[in-house]
Amino acid sequence: MAQGTSTRVSSAISETPPASARAGGGLRSVLFSIGDGMFLLTGGVVAAACMRLVDSLGWNSVLAWIVGMGLAMLLQTLLAFAAAPLLGSIETMVPSMVVAMTCPMVLDFLEMIGADLGWSWSVSFGAGIGFAMFLFVESYGVLCRKSLRRAGVPR
C-alpha cells in the first residue's frame, strides 16, 4: 500500500457515522430486536415441542432425554442457519443454542420430579425460556454500550 493510502483509509473509516446515527438506524435497531426476540421465542417453542414429542413416545427416560435434546439442538441449528443472513450468525447461534439446551433439560428435570406439564404448558415454558434469553441478551447489550461510553468510545 502506498504511504498516503493508509492515512486516507483511516480517516474515511473514522469519518463514517455508525449505523445507529445513519438515517433509519433507530428503526433498523427496533426491527432487529423484534426479529431477535421472535427467533428466540420460536427456538424455545421448537425445543419444548421436540422434547414433548419424544417424551410422548414412551421410550426409556435416558434414551428419550438424549434423543429429545439432540433433536432440539438439530432443529435449533437449522433455524439458526436460516435466520443467520438476517440476524447474524453469532446473534442467532449462541443464544438459541443456550435456549435449545436449557429448555429440554428443565422439562426433563420437571418430569423426573413428577411435575408432568402438558403440551400447552411445555410450549409456553419454551417460549418463556426464549423470552428470558432475549431479555438477557438485550440487557447485556445495554450494559456493554454503557461501559463503552464510560471508557470514551464514541457511538
XYZ file of C-alpha atoms in Angstrom:
155
model
C 0.000 0.000 0.000
C 1.270 3.471 -0.771
C 2.289 5.661 2.110
C -0.640 8.086 1.946
C -3.263 5.394 1.254
C -3.429 4.067 4.815
C -3.999 7.577 6.148
C -6.858 8.188 3.710
C -8.459 4.854 4.585
C -8.144 5.509 8.332
C -9.674 8.955 8.012
C -12.514 7.595 5.859
C -13.264 4.946 8.473
C -13.182 7.434 11.337
C -15.471 9.843 9.444
C -18.107 7.208 8.647
C -21.003 7.533 11.087
C -22.109 4.384 12.919
C -25.227 2.573 11.733
C -27.272 3.914 14.660
C -26.551 7.510 13.567
C -27.494 6.995 9.918
C -30.991 7.618 8.571
C -33.319 4.819 9.637
C -30.791 3.420 12.139
C -33.262 3.540 15.019
C -35.919 1.714 13.022
C -33.391 -0.914 11.960
C -32.398 -1.417 15.585
C -36.008 -1.886 16.665
C -36.736 -4.288 13.800
C -33.594 -6.250 14.629
C -34.662 -6.546 18.273
C -38.143 -7.702 17.261
C -36.675 -10.286 14.892
C -34.209 -11.470 17.514
C -36.969 -11.813 20.099
C -39.262 -13.711 17.742
C -36.398 -16.008 16.749
C -35.578 -16.866 20.367
C -39.263 -17.411 21.173
C -39.508 -19.749 18.180
C -36.371 -21.569 19.284
C -37.797 -22.137 22.754
C -41.128 -23.370 21.407
C -39.413 -25.751 18.961
C -37.117 -27.128 21.686
C -40.028 -27.710 24.065
C -42.144 -29.311 21.338
C -39.275 -31.649 20.371
C -38.824 -32.760 23.955
C -42.557 -33.307 24.484
C -42.818 -35.216 21.214
C -40.014 -37.601 22.147
C -41.330 -37.943 25.717
C -44.739 -38.925 24.364
C -43.224 -41.927 22.576
C -42.867 -43.719 25.908
C -39.215 -44.691 25.478
C -36.728 -45.304 28.258
C -36.140 -41.982 30.051
C -32.411 -41.752 29.347
C -32.888 -42.590 25.663
C -35.742 -40.080 25.397
C -33.597 -37.372 27.001
C -30.700 -37.960 24.630
C -32.857 -38.150 21.505
C -35.093 -35.220 22.528
C -32.208 -32.918 23.328
C -30.358 -33.979 20.185
C -33.422 -33.306 18.051
C -33.959 -29.929 19.729
C -30.325 -28.963 19.081
C -30.528 -30.128 15.463
C -33.659 -28.093 14.766
C -32.191 -25.083 16.586
C -29.108 -25.286 14.387
C -31.217 -25.431 11.230
C -33.307 -22.460 12.402
C -30.155 -20.509 13.247
C -28.649 -21.206 9.813
C -31.896 -19.999 8.229
C -32.012 -16.793 10.305
C -28.272 -16.028 10.189
C -28.406 -13.959 6.954
C -30.968 -11.635 8.570
C -29.822 -11.511 12.190
C -26.146 -12.518 12.052
C -24.531 -15.825 12.886
C -23.334 -15.025 16.414
C -26.609 -13.321 17.335
C -28.573 -16.417 16.319
C -26.316 -19.332 17.195
C -25.181 -18.560 20.724
C -28.430 -17.522 22.461
C -30.557 -20.082 20.612
C -28.077 -22.827 21.491
C -28.477 -21.996 25.165
C -32.279 -21.985 24.782
C -32.275 -25.313 22.925
C -30.138 -26.934 25.640
C -31.782 -25.369 28.683
C -35.421 -25.880 27.771
C -35.320 -29.679 27.269
C -33.129 -30.126 30.359
C -35.538 -28.226 32.574
C -38.531 -30.067 31.103
C -36.751 -33.385 31.767
C -35.948 -32.299 35.305
C -39.585 -31.410 35.915
C -40.591 -34.819 34.558
C -38.066 -36.529 36.858
C -39.539 -34.883 39.945
C -43.069 -35.785 38.879
C -44.301 -32.442 37.554
C -45.666 -33.538 34.192
C -46.558 -30.475 32.174
C -49.000 -30.838 29.322
C -48.307 -29.752 25.772
C -49.600 -26.206 26.202
C -47.624 -25.576 29.406
C -44.477 -27.095 27.899
C -44.702 -24.931 24.792
C -45.455 -21.860 26.923
C -42.475 -22.735 29.095
C -40.276 -22.944 25.983
C -41.497 -19.532 24.847
C -40.750 -18.191 28.325
C -37.187 -19.536 28.207
C -36.729 -17.923 24.778
C -38.119 -14.615 26.047
C -35.882 -14.737 29.136
C -32.839 -15.268 26.904
C -33.941 -12.338 24.727
C -34.181 -10.090 27.810
C -30.754 -11.264 28.952
C -29.146 -10.538 25.565
C -30.771 -7.097 25.337
C -29.791 -6.109 28.887
C -26.239 -7.365 28.293
C -26.051 -5.200 25.175
C -27.204 -2.149 27.141
C -24.592 -2.782 29.840
C -21.838 -3.184 27.233
C -22.813 0.051 25.491
C -22.827 1.937 28.821
C -19.411 0.544 29.674
C -18.007 1.582 26.291
C -19.430 5.096 26.633
C -17.824 5.427 30.078
C -14.499 4.385 28.551
C -14.854 7.146 25.966
C -15.622 5.037 22.902
C -17.942 7.037 20.636
C -21.220 5.577 19.437
